[in-house]
Tab-separated table of C-alpha atoms in Angstrom:
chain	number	residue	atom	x	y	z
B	1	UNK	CA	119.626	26.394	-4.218
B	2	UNK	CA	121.359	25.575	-1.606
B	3	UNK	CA	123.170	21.980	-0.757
B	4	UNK	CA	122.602	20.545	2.446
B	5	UNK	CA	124.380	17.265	1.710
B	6	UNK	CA	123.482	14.147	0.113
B	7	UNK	CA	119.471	14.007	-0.829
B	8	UNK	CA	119.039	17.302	0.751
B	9	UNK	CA	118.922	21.247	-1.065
B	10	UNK	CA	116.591	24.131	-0.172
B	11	UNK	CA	115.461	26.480	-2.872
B	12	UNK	CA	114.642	29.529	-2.400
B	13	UNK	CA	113.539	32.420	-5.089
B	14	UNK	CA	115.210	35.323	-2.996
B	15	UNK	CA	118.699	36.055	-2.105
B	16	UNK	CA	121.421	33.703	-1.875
B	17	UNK	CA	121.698	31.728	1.282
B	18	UNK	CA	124.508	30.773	3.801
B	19	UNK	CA	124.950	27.725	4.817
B	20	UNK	CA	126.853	27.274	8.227
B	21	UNK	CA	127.777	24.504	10.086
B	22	UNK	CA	127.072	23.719	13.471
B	23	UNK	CA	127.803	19.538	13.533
B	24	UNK	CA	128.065	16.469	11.353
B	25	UNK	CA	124.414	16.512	10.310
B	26	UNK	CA	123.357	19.862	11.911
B	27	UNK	CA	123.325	23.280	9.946
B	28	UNK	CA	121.459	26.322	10.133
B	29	UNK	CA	120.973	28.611	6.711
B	30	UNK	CA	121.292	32.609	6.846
B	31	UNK	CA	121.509	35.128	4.333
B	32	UNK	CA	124.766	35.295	2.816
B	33	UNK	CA	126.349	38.439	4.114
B	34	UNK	CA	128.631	37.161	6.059
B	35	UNK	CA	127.861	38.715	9.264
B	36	UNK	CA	126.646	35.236	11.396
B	37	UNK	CA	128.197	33.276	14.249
B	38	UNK	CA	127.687	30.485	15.921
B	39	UNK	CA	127.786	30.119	20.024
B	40	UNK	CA	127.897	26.191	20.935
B	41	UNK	CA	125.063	26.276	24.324
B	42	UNK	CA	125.218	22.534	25.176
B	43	UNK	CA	123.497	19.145	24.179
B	44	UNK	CA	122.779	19.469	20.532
B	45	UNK	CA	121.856	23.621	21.481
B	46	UNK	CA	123.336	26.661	19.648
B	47	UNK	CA	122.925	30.295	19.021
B	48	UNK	CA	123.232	31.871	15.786
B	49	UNK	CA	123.328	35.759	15.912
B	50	UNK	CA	124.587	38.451	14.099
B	51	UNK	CA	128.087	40.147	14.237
B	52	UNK	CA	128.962	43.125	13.261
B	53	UNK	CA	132.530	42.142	12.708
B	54	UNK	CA	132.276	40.140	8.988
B	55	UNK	CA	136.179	38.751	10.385
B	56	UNK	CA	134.428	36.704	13.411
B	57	UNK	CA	132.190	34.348	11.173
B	58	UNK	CA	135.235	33.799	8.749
B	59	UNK	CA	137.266	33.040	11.241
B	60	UNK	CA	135.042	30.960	13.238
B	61	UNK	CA	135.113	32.680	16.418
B	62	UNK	CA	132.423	32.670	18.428
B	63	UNK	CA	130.133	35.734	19.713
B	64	UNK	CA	129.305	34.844	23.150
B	65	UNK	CA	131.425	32.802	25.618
B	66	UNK	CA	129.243	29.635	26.843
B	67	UNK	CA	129.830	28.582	30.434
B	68	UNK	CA	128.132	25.923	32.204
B	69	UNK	CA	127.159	26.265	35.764
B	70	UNK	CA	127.944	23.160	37.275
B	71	UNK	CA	125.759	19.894	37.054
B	72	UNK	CA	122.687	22.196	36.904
B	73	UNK	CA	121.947	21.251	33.159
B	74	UNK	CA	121.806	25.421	32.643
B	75	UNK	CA	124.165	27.668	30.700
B	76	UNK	CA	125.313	31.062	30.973
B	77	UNK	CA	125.596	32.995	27.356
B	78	UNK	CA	128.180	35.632	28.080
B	79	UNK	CA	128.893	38.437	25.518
B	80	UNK	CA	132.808	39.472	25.772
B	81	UNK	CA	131.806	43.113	26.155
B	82	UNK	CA	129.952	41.897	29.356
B	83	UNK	CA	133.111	40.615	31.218
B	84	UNK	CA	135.208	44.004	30.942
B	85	UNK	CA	132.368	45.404	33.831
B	86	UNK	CA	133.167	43.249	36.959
B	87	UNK	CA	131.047	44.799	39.171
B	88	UNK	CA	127.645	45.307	37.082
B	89	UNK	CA	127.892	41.418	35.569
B	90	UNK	CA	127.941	40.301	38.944
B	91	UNK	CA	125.471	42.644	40.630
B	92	UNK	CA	122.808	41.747	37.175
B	93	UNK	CA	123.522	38.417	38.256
B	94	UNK	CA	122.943	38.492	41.956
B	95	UNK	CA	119.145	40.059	41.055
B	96	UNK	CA	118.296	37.397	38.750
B	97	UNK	CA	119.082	34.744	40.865
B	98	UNK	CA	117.694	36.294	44.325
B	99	UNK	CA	114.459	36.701	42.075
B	100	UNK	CA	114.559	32.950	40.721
B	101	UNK	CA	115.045	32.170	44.363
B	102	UNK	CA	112.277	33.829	45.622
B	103	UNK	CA	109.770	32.498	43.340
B	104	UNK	CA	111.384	29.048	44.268
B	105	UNK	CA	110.533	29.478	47.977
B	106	UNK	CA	106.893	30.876	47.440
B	107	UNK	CA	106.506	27.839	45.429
B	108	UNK	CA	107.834	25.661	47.543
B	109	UNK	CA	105.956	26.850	51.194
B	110	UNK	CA	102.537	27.454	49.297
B	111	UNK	CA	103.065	31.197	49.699
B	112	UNK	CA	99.689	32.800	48.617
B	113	UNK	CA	99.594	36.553	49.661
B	114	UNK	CA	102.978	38.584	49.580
B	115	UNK	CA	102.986	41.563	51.283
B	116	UNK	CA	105.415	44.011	49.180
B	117	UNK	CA	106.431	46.932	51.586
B	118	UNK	CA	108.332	50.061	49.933
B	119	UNK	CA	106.646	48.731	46.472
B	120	UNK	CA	107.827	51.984	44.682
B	121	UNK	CA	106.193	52.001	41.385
B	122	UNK	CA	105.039	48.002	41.054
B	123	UNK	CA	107.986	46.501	40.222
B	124	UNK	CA	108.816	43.604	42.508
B	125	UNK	CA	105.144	42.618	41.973
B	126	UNK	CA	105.563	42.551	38.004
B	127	UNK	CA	108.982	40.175	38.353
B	128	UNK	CA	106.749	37.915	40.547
B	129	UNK	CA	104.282	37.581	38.026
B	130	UNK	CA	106.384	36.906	35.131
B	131	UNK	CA	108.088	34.267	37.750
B	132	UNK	CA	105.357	32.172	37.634
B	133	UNK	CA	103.812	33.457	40.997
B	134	UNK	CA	99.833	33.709	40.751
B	135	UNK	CA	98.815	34.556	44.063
B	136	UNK	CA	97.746	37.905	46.068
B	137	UNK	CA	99.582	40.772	46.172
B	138	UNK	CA	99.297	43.492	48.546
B	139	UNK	CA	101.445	46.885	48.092
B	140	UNK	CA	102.638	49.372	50.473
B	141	UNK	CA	103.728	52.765	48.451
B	142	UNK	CA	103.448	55.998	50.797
B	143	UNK	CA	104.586	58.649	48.346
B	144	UNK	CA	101.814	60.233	46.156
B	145	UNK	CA	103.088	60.385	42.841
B	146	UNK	CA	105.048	56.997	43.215
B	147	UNK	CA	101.764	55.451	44.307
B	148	UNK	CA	99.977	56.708	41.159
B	149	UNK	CA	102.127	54.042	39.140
B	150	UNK	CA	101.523	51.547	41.161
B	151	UNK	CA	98.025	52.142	40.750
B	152	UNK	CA	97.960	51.868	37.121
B	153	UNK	CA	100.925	49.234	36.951
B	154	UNK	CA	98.273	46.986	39.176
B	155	UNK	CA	94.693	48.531	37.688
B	156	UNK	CA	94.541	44.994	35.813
B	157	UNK	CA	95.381	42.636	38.067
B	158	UNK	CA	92.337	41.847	40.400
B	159	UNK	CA	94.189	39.823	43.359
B	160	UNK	CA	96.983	43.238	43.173
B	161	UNK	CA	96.225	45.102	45.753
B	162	UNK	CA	97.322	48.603	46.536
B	163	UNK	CA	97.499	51.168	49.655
B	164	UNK	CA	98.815	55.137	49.628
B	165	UNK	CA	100.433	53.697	52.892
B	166	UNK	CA	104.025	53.667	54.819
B	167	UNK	CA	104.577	50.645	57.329
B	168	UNK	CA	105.998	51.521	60.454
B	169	UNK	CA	105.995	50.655	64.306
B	170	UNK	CA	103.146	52.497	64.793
B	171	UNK	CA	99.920	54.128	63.298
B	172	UNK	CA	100.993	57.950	62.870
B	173	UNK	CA	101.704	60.644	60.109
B	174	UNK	CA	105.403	61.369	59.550
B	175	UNK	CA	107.554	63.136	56.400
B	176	UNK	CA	109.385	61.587	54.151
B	177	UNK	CA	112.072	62.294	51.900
B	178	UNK	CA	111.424	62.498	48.243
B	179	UNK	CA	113.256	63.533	45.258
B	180	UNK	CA	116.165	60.367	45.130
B	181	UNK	CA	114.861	58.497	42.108
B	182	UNK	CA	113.762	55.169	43.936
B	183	UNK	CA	115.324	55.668	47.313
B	184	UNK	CA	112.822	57.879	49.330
B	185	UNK	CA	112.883	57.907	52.608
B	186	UNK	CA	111.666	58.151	56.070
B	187	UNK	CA	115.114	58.789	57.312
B	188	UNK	CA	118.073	60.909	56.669
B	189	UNK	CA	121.069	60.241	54.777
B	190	UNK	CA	124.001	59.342	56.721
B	191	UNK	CA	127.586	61.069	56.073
B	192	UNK	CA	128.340	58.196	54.213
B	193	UNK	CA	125.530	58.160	51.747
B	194	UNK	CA	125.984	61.625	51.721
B	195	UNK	CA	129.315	60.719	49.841
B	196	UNK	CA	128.220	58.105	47.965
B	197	UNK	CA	125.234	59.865	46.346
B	198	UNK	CA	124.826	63.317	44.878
B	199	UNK	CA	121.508	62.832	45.143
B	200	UNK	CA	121.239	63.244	48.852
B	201	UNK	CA	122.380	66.774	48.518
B	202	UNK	CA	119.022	68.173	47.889
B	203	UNK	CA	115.796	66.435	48.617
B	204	UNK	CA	112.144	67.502	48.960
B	205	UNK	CA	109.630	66.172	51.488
B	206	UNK	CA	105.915	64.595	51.512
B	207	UNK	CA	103.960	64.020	54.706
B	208	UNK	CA	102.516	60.532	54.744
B	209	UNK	CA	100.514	58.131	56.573
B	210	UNK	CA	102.154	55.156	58.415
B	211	UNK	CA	100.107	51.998	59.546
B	212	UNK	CA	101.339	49.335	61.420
B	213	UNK	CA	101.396	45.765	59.611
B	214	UNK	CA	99.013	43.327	61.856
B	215	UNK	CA	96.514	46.482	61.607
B	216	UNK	CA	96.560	45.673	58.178
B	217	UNK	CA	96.560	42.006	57.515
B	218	UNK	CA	93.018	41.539	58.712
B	219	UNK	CA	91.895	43.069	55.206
B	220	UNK	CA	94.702	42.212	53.057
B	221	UNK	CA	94.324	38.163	53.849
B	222	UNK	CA	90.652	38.135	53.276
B	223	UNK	CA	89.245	35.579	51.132
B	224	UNK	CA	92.397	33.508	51.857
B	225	UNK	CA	91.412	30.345	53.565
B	226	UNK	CA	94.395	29.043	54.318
B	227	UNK	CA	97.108	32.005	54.239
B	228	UNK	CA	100.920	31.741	53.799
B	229	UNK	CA	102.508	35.159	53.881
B	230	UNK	CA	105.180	36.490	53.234
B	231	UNK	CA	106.539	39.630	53.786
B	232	UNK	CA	108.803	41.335	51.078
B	233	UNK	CA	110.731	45.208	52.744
B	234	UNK	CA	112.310	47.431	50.863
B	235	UNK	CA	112.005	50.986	52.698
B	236	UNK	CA	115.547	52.233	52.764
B	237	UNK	CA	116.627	51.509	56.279
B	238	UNK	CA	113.573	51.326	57.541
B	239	UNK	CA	112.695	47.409	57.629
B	240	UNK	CA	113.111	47.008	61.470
B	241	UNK	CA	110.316	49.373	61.836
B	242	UNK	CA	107.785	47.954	59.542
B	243	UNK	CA	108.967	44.262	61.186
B	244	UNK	CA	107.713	45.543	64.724
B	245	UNK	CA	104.817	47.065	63.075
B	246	UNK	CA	103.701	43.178	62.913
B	247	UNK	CA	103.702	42.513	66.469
B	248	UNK	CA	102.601	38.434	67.402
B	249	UNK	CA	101.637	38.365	64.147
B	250	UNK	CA	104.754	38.106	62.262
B	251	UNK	CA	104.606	34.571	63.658
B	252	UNK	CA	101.948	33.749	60.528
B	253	UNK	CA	104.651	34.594	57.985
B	254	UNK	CA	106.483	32.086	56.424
B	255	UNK	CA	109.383	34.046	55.059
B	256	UNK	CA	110.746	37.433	54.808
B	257	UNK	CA	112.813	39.733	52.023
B	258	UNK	CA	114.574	42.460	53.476
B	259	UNK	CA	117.456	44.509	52.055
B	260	UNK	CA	120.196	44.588	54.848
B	261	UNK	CA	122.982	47.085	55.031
B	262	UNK	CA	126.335	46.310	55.475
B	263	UNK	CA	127.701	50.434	54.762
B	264	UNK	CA	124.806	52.220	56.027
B	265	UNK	CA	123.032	54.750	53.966
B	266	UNK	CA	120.722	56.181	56.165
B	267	UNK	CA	121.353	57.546	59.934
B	268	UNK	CA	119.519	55.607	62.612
B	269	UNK	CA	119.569	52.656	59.959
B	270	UNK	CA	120.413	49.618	62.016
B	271	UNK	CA	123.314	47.341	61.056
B	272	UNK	CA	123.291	44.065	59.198
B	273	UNK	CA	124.239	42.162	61.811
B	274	UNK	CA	121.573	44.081	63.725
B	275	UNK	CA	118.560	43.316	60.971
B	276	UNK	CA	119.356	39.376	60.896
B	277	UNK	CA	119.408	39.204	64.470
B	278	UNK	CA	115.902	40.573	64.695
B	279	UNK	CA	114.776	38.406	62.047
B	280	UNK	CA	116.236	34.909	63.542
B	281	UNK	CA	114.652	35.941	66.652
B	282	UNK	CA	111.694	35.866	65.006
B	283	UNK	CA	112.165	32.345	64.044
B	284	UNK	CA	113.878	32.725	60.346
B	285	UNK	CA	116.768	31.466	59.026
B	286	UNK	CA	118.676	32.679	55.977
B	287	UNK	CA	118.410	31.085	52.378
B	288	UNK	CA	119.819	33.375	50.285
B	289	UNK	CA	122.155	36.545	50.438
B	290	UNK	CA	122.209	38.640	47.443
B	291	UNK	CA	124.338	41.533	46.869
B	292	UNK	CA	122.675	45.321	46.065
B	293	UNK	CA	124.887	47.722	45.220
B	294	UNK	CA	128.730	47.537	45.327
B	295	UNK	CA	131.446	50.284	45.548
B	296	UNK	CA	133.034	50.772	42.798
B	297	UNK	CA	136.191	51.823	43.832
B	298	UNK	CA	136.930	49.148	46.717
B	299	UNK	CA	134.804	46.236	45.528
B	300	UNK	CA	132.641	46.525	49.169
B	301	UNK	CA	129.643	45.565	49.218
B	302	UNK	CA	126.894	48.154	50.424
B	303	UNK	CA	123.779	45.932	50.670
B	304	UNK	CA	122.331	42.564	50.431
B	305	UNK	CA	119.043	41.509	49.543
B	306	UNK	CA	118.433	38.623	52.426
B	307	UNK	CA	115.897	36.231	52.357
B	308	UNK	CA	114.942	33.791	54.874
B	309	UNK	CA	112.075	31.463	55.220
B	310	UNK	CA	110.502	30.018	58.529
B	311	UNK	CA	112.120	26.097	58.747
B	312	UNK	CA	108.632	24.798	60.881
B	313	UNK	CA	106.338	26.235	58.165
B	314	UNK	CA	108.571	24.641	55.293
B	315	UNK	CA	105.985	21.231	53.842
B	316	UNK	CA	106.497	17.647	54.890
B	317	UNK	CA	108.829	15.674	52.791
B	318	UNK	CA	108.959	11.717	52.395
């Protein structure tokens, strides 16, 4: 039995039980081993998890660090082993919050068909889903055995489309580089990347079939009476490309995703400044900037994810 304070016991036939305190009229039984703390999250909220350091529940010290993020209501649970890696808490952060953001915007302009170019093996279209996003997705993945994934990662989702294509400027077969994990490519690497990644130093090719995008939105928006695009690129330096490949038509798309490079990767890559500068002439404007990949050794930033939205196409407000 265990005494929870005045008028109050739990009994229990197994094991002895901890009782821990969280408030005055607020605690939370475990197994008596010893090996529980106690993280305070905010408004009546707290974690209880398991330590593997029996000293840290004696001694009351807490096994995550709670920070608030401003007025937002939300807080961050950070574990202490977290904070010794600069660089990767920052860079996990920067993805979770460019993904919240995009799901925000779809939301927000009625986005209902996403065109995901450089889709790899699915997985910007799964983080949409389990965002909350419910629309149509259309995927881009040129590389056979890449495209095989995608397949099956979208073979139960009927408004997941997929296409064994590359987007490009124009309709034409071309080679690609294979054999660097996630970041195949139409185009070389550049000295840089050559440093950066041991990767580069050995790659295999595929030929592949490039379409241009208004050739292709015909068919993908079908069914859609009223569409919203918006176009997601992710093709290692090649994002100006499949941008031209939409010709007037990038004018129907409400917003754009496109990973810009700061340190270029690829040779013939264009520029961050370059990228944006195409893109606002196009009529978007930048919501979000979310950092990629960082060096390690200088703290530089190699790429942003940037995403910008079309201000005319955003809904009426009162």
């Amino acid at each position: 039995m265990t005494d929870l304070g005045p008028g109050t016991a739990v009994v229990s036939r197994r094991a002895p039980r901890l009782r821990i305190p969280l408030a005055q009229g607020a605690d939370v039984l475990a197994r008596d081993n010893g090996r529980w703390t106690v993280t305070d999250a905010g408004d009546d909220t707290w974690v209880v998890s398991r330590s593997k350091a029996r000293a840290q529940q004696q001694q009351g010290v807490p096994s995550a660090k709670s920070v608030r993020l401003g007025d937002s209501g939300a807080r961050l649970l950070l574990d202490p082993a977290a904070l010794a890696d600069e660089r990767k808490l920052q860079l996990s952060a920067a993805e979770y919050l460019c993904h919240q953001h995009v799901a925000a915007m779809l939301e927000f302009y009625g986005v209902n068909c996403v065109f995901d170019v450089g889709a790899n093996a699915g997985q910007y279209a799964r983080r949409l889903r389990r965002h909350g996003y419910t629309g149509r997705i259309v995927s881009f993945e040129p590389t056979s055995g890449t495209f095989a994934k995608l397949q099956k990662a979208a073979e139960n989702d009927p408004d997941w489309w997929v296409y064994n294509y590359g987007l490009g400027r124009e309709d034409t077969a071309s080679t690609i580089h294979t054999g660097w994990n996630s970041m195949n490519s139409v185009l070389p690497p550049s000295d840089y990347g050559k440093d950066r990644y041991l990767r580069f130093a050995k790659s295999e090719t595929e030929e592949i079939q490039i379409r241009r995008l208004d050739g292709m939105m015909e068919k993908a928006l079908d069914g859609i009476a009223d569409p919203r695009p918006f176009l997601k690129m992710d093709t290692q330096g090649y994002d100006l490309e499949v941008f031209a490949g939409a010709g007037e038509r990038v004018k129907e798309f409400v917003g754009l995703q496109s990973e810009v490079a700061v340190l270029r990767l690829y040779e013939g890559s264009p520029a961050m400044g370059e990228a944006v500068a195409t893109y606002e002439a196009g009529g978007f404007g930048i919501t979000g900037m979310y950092p990629v990949t960082r060096e390690a050794n200088t703290g530089r930033v190699i790429e942003f994810d940037c995403v910008m939205m079309r201000a005319e196409a955003a809904p009426a407000t009162d």
